[in-house]
PDB file of C-alpha atoms in Angstrom:
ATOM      1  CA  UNK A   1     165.463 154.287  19.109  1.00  0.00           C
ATOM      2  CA  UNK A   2     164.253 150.764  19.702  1.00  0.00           C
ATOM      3  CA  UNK A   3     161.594 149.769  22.262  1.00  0.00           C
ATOM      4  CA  UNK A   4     161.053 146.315  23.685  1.00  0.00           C
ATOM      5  CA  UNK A   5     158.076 144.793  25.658  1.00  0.00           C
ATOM      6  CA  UNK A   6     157.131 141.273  26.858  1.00  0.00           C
ATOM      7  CA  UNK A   7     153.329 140.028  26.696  1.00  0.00           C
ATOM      8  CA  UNK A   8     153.001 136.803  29.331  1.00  0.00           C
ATOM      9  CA  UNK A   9     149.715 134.431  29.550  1.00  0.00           C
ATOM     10  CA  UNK A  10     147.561 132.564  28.557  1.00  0.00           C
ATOM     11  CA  UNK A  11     145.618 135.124  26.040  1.00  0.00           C
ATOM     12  CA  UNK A  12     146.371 138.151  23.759  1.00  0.00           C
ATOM     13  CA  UNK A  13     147.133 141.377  25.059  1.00  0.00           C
ATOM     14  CA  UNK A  14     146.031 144.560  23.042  1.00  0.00           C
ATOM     15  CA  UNK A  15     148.038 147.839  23.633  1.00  0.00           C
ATOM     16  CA  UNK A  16     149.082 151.288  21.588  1.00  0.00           C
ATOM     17  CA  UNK A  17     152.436 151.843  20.344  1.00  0.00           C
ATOM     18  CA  UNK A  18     153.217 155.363  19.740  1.00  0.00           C
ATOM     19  CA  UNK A  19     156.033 157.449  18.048  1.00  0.00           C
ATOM     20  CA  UNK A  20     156.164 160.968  19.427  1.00  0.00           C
ATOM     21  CA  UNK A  21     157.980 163.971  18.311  1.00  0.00           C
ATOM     22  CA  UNK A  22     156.069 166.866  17.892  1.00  0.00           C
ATOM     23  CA  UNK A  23     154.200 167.084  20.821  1.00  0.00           C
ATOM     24  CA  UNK A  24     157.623 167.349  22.944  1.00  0.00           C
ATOM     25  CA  UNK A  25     158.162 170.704  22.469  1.00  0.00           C
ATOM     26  CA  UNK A  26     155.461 171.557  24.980  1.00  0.00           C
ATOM     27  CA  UNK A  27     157.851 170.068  27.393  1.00  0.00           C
ATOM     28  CA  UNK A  28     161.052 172.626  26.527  1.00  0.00           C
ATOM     29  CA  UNK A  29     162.481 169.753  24.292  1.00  0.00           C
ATOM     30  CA  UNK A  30     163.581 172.278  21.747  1.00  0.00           C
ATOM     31  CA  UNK A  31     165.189 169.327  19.197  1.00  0.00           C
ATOM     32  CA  UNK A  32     162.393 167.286  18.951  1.00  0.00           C
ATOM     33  CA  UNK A  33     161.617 164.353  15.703  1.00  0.00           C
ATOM     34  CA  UNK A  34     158.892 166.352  12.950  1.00  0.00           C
ATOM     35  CA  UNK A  35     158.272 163.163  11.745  1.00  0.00           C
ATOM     36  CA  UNK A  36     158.548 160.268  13.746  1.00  0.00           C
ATOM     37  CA  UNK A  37     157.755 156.345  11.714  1.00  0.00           C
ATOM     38  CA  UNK A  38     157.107 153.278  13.948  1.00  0.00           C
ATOM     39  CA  UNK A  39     157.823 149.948  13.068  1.00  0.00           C
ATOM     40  CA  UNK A  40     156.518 146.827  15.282  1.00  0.00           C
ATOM     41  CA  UNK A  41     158.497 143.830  15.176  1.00  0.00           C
ATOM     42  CA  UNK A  42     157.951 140.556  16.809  1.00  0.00           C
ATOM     43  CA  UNK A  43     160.218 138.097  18.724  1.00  0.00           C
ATOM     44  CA  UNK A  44     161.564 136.555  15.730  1.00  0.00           C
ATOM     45  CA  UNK A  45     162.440 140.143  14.134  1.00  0.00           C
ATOM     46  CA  UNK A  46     159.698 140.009  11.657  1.00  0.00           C
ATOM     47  CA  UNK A  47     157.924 143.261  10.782  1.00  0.00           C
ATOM     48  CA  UNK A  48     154.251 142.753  11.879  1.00  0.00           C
ATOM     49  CA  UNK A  49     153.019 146.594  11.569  1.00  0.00           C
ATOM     50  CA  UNK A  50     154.208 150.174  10.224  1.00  0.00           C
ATOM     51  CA  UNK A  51     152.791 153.422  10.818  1.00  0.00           C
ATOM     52  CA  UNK A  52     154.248 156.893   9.159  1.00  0.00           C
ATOM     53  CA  UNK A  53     151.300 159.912  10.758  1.00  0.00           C
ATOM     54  CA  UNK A  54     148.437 158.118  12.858  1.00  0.00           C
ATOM     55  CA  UNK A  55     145.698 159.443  10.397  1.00  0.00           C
ATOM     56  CA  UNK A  56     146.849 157.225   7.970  1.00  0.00           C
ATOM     57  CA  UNK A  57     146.309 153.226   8.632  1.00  0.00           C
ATOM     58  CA  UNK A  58     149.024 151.640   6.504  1.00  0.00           C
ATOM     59  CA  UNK A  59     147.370 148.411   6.104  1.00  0.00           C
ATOM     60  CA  UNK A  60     149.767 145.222   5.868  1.00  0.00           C
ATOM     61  CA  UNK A  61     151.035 142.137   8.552  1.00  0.00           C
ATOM     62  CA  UNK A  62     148.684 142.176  11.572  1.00  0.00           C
ATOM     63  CA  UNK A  63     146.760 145.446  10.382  1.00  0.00           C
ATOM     64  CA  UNK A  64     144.007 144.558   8.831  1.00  0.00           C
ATOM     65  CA  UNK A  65     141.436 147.228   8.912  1.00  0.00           C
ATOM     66  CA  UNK A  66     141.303 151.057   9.007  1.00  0.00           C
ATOM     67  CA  UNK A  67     142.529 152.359  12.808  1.00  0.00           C
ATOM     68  CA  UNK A  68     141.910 155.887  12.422  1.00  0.00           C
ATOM     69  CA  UNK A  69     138.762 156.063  15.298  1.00  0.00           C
ATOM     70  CA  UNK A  70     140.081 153.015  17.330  1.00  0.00           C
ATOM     71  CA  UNK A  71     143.145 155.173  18.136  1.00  0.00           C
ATOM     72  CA  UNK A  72     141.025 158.204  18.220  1.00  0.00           C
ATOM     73  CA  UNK A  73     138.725 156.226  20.820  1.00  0.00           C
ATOM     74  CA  UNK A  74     142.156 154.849  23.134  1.00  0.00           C
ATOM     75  CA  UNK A  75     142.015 158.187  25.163  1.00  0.00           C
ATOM     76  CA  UNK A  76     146.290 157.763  23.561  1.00  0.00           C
ATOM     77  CA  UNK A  77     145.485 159.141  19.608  1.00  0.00           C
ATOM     78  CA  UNK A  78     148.725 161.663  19.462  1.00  0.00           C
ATOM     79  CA  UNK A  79     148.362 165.277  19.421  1.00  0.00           C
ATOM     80  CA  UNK A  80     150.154 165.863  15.965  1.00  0.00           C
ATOM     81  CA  UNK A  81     149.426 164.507  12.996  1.00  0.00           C
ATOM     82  CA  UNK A  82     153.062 163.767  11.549  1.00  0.00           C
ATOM     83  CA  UNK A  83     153.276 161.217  14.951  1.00  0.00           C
ATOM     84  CA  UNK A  84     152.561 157.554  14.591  1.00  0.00           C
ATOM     85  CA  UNK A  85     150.327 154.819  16.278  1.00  0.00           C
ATOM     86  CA  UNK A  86     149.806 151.492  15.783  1.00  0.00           C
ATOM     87  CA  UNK A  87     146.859 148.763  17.716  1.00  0.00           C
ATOM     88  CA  UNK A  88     147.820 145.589  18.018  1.00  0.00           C
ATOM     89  CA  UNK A  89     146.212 142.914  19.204  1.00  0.00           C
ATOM     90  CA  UNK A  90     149.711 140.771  20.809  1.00  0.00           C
ATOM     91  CA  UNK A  91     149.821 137.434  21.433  1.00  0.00           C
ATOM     92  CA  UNK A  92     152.333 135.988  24.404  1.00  0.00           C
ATOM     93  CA  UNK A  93     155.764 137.298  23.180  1.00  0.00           C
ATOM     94  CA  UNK A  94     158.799 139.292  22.884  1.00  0.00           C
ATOM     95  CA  UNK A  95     158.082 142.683  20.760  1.00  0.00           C
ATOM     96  CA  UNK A  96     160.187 145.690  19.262  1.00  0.00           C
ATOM     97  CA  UNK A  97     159.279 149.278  18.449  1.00  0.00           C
ATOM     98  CA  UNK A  98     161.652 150.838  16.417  1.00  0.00           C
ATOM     99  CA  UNK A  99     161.719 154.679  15.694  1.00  0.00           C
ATOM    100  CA  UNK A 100     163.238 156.419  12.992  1.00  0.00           C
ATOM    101  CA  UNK A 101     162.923 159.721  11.927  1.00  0.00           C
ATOM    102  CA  UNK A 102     161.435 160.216   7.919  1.00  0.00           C
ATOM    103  CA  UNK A 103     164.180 160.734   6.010  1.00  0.00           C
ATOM    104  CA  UNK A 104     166.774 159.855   8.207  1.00  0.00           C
ATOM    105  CA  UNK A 105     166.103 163.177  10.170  1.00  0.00           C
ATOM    106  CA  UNK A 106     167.375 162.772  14.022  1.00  0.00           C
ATOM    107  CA  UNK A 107     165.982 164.690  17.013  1.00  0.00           C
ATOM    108  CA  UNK A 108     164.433 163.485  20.650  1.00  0.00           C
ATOM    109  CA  UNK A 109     161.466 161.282  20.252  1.00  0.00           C
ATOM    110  CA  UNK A 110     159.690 159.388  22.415  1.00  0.00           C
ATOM    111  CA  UNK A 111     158.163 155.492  21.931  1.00  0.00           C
ATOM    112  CA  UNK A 112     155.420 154.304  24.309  1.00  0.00           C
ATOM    113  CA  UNK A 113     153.319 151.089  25.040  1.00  0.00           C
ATOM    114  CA  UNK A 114     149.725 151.473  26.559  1.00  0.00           C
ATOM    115  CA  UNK A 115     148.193 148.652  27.948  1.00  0.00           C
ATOM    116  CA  UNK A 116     144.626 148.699  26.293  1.00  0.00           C
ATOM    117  CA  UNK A 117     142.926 145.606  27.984  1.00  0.00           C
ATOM    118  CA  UNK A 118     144.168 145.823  31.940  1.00  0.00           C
ATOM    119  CA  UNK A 119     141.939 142.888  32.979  1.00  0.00           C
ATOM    120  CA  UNK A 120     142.974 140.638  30.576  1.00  0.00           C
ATOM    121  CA  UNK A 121     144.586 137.390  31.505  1.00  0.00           C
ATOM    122  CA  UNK A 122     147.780 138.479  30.052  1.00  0.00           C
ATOM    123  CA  UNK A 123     149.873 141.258  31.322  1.00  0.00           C
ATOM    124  CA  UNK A 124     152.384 143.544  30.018  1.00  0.00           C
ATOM    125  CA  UNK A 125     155.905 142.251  32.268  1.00  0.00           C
ATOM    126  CA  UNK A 126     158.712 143.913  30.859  1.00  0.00           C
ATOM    127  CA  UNK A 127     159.460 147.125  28.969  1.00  0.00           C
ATOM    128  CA  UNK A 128     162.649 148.682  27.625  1.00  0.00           C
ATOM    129  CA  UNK A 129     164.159 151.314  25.719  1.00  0.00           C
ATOM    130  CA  UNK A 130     167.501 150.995  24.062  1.00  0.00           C
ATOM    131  CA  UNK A 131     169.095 154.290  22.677  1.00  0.00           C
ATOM    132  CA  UNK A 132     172.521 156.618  22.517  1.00  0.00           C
ATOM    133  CA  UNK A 133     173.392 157.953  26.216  1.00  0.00           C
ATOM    134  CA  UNK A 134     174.958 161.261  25.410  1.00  0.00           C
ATOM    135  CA  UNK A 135     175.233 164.444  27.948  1.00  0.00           C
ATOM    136  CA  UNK A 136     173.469 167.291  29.909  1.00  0.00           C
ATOM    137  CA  UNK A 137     169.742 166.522  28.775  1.00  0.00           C
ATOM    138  CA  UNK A 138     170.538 164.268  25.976  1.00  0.00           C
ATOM    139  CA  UNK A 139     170.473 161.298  28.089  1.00  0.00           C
ATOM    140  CA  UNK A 140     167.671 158.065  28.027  1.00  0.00           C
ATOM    141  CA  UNK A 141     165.010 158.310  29.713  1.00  0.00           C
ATOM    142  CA  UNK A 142     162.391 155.202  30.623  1.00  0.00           C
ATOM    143  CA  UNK A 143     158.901 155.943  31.811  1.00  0.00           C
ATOM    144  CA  UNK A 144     156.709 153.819  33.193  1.00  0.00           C
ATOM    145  CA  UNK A 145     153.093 153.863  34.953  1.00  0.00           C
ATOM    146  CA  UNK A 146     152.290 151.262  37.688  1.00  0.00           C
ATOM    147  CA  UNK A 147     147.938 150.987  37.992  1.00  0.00           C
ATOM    148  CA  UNK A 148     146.036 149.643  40.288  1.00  0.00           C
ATOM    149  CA  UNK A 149     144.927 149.492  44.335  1.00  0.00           C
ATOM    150  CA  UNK A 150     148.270 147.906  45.026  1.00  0.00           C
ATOM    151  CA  UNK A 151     152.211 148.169  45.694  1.00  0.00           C
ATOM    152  CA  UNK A 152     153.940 147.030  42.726  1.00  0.00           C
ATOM    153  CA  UNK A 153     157.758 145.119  42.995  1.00  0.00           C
ATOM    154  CA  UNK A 154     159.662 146.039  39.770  1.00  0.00           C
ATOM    155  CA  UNK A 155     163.267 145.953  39.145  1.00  0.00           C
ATOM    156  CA  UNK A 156     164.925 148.551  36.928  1.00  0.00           C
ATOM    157  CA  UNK A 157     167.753 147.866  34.950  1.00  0.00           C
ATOM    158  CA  UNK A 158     170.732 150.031  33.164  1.00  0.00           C
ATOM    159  CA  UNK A 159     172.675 147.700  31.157  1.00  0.00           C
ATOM    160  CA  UNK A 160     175.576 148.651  28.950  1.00  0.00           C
ATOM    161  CA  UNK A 161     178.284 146.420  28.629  1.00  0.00           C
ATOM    162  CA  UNK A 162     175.947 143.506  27.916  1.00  0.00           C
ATOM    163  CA  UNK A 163     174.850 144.910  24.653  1.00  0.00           C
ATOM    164  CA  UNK A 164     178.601 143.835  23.216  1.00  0.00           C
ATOM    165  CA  UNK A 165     177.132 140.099  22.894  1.00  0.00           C
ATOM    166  CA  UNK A 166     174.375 141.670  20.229  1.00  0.00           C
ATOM    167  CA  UNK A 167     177.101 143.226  17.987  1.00  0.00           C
ATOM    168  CA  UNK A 168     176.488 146.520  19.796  1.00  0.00           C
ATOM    169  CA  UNK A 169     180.728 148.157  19.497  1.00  0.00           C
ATOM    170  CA  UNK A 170     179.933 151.306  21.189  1.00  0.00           C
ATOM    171  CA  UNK A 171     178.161 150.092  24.486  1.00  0.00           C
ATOM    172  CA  UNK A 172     178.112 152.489  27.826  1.00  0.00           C
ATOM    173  CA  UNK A 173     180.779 151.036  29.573  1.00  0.00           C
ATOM    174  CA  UNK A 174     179.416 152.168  32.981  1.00  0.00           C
ATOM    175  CA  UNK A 175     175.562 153.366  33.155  1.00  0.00           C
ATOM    176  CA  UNK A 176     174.181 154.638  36.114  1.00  0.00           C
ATOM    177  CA  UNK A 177     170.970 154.882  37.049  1.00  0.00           C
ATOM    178  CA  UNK A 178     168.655 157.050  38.986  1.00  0.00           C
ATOM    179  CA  UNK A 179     164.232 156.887  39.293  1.00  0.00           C
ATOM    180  CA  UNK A 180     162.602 159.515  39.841  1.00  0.00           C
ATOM    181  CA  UNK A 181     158.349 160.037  40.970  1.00  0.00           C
ATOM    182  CA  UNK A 182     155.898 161.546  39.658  1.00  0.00           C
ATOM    183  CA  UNK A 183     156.945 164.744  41.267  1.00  0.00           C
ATOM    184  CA  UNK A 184     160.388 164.509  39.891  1.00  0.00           C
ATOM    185  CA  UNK A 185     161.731 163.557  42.736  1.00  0.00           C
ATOM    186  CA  UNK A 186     165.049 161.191  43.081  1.00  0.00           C
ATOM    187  CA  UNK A 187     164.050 158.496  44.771  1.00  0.00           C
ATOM    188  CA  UNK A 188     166.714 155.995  44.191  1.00  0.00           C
ATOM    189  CA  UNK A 189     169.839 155.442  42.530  1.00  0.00           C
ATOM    190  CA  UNK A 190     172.463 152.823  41.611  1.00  0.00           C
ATOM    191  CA  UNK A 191     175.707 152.626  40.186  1.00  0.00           C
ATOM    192  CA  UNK A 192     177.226 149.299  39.656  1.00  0.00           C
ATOM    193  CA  UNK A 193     174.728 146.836  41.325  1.00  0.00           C
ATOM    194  CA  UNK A 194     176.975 145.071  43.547  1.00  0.00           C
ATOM    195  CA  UNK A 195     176.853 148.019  45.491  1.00  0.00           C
ATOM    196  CA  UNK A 196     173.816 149.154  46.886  1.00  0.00           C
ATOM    197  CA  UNK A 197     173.038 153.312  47.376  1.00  0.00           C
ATOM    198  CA  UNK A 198     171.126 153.474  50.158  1.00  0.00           C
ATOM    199  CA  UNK A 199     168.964 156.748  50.328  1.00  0.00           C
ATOM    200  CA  UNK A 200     165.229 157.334  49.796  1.00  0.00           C
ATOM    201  CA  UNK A 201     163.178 153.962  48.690  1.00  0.00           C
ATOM    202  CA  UNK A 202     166.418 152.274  49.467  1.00  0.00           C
ATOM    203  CA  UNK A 203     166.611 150.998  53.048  1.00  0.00           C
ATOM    204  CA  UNK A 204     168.639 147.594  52.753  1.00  0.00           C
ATOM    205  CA  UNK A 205     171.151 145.768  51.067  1.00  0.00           C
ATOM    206  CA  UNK A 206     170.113 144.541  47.714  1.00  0.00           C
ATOM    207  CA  UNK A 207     172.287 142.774  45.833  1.00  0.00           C
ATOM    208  CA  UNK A 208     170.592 139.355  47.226  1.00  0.00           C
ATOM    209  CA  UNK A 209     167.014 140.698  46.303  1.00  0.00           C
ATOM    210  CA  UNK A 210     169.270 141.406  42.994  1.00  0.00           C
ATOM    211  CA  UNK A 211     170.459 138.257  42.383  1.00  0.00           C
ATOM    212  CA  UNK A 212     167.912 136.215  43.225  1.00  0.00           C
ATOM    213  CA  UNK A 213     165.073 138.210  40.710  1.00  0.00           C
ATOM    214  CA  UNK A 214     166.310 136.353  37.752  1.00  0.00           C
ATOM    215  CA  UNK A 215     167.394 139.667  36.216  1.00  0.00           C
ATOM    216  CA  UNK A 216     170.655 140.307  37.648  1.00  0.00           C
ATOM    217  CA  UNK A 217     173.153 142.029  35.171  1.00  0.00           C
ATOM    218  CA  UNK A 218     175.996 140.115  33.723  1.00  0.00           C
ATOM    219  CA  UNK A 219     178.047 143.477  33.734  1.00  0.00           C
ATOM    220  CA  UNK A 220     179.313 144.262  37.254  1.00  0.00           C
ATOM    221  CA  UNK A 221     179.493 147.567  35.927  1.00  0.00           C
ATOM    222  CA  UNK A 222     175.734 147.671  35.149  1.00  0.00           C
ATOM    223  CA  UNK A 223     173.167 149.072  37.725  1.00  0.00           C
ATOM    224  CA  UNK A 224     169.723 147.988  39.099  1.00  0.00           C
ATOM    225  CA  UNK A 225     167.538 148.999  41.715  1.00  0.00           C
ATOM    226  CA  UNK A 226     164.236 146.782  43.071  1.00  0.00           C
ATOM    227  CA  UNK A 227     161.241 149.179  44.261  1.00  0.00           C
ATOM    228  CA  UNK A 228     158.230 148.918  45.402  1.00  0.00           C
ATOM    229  CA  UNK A 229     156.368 151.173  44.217  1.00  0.00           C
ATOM    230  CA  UNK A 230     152.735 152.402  45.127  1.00  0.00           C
ATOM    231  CA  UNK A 231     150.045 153.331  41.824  1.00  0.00           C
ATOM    232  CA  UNK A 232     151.912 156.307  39.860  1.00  0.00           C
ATOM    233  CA  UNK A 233     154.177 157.686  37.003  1.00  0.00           C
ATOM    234  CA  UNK A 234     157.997 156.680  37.282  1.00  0.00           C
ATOM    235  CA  UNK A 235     160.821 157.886  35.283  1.00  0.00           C
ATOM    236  CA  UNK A 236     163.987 155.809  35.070  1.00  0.00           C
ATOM    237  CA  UNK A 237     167.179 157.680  33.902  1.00  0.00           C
ATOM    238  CA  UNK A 238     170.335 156.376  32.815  1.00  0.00           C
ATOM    239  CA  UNK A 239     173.636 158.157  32.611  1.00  0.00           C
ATOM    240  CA  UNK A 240     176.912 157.854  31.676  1.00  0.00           C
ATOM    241  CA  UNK A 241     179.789 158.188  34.462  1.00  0.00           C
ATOM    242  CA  UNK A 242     181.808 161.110  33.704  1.00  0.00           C
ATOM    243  CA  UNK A 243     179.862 162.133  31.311  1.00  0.00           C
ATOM    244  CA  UNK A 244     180.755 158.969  29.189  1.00  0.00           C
ATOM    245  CA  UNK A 245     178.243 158.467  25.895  1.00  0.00           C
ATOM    246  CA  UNK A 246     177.477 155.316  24.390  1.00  0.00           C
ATOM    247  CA  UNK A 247     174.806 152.784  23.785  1.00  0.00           C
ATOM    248  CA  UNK A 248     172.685 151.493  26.819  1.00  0.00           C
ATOM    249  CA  UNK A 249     169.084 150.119  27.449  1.00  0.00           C
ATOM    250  CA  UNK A 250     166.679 151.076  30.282  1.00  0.00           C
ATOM    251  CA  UNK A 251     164.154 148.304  31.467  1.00  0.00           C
ATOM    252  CA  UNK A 252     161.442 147.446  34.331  1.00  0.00           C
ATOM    253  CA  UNK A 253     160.490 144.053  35.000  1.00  0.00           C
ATOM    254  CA  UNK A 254     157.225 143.481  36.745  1.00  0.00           C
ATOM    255  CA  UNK A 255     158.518 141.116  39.832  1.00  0.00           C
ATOM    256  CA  UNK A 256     154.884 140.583  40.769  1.00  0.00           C
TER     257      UNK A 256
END
């Protein structure tokens, strides 16, 4: 499972990556990762950081110092100790998380970026979760938390067909997409973004809005919805239509 995030401004931005398995199964996930590694990347695809169990600091790259008690201290330090976490202190930039399981063992997992510095010049603008779409519950799932007094515009993004220019062969033809609250409520959904579902958040026509965000899909097959959203937990889901499996990547972009 790989996880991407964008820092933008002027100064560094220091979050928590983290690589849960474990702790799933509180949640009825019944196949979740034991042992879940993390690997950080940066925007040229260098590894900057590693982290196999959060007790251990594997020094190396960025990590220069024990970061047992700063993750213990982050109000994020994981609940088991075969999970991973890494602090990084980010400079402006494209990033990757990739999870793997220890010996190539599979099961759900879950990656996650915490913003550790809100009032910092530089903000967290874009995360994104690429992964296998299969069936039932086995599909991706994006979660993201919007802070703050204010509304938020985002726009979230299902993108399969895309991934074929990045040597991807077995992209999700046709993702749809659906967010939910923090209820678990559906309160949007879009498939093929051309063609707006109008129903709950979703008032108007969007494909303008769409287009003129910057982030339109290349794929007309793709989906996206724009929200604004007040302070809260979202969940994004993506899908394949008729139960169709392949690879696709979930995304919010911060429009603000």
């Amino acid at each position: 499972m790989i996880g991407g995030f964008i820092v933008e401004g002027p100064g560094p931005k220091r979050v928590i990556i983290r690589a849960i398995g474990p702790e799933l199964t509180q949640y009825g996930i019944t196949n979740a990762l034991a042992n879940p590694r993390v690997e950080l990347h940066n925007g040229s695809g260098a590894s900057i950081a590693t982290n196999d169990n959060w007790q251990t600091t594997i020094l190396g790259g960025i990590i220069s110092s024990n970061q047992v008690s700063d993750i213990q201290n982050s109000g994020h330090a994981p609940t088991a100790a075969s999970e991973s976490a890494i602090i990084a202190n980010l400079p402006p930039g494209n990033y990757t998380a990739i999870v793997r399981g220890v010996i190539n063992t599979v099961g759900v997992a879950l990656v996650e970026v915490y913003d550790l510095s809100p009032r910092a010049s530089s903000s967290l603008v874009n995360i994104s979760t690429r992964s296998f779409v299969q069936t039932g519950e086995n599909v991706v799932i994006g979660g993201f938390i919007v802070q703050g007094t204010g509304i938020k515009r985002v726009i979230i993004r299902a993108i399969g067909s895309e991934l074929t220019q990045y040597g991807i062969t077995n992209a999700l033809n046709n993702p749809r997409l659906e967010l939910h609250n923090g209820s678990g409520a559906l309160i949007a959904t879009n498939d093929n973004w051309q063609t707006t579902i109008l129903g709950g958040i979703i008032t108007s026509n969007q494909v303008s809005d769409i287009q003129n965000s910057g982030h339109a899909p290349t794929a007309a097959s793709e989906s996206a919805i724009i929200a604004d959203l007040p302070p809260g937990n979202y969940t994004a889901i993506v899908r394949g239509i008729n139960n169709a499996t392949g690879v696709a990547l979930v995304e919010v972009y911060d429009l603000n």
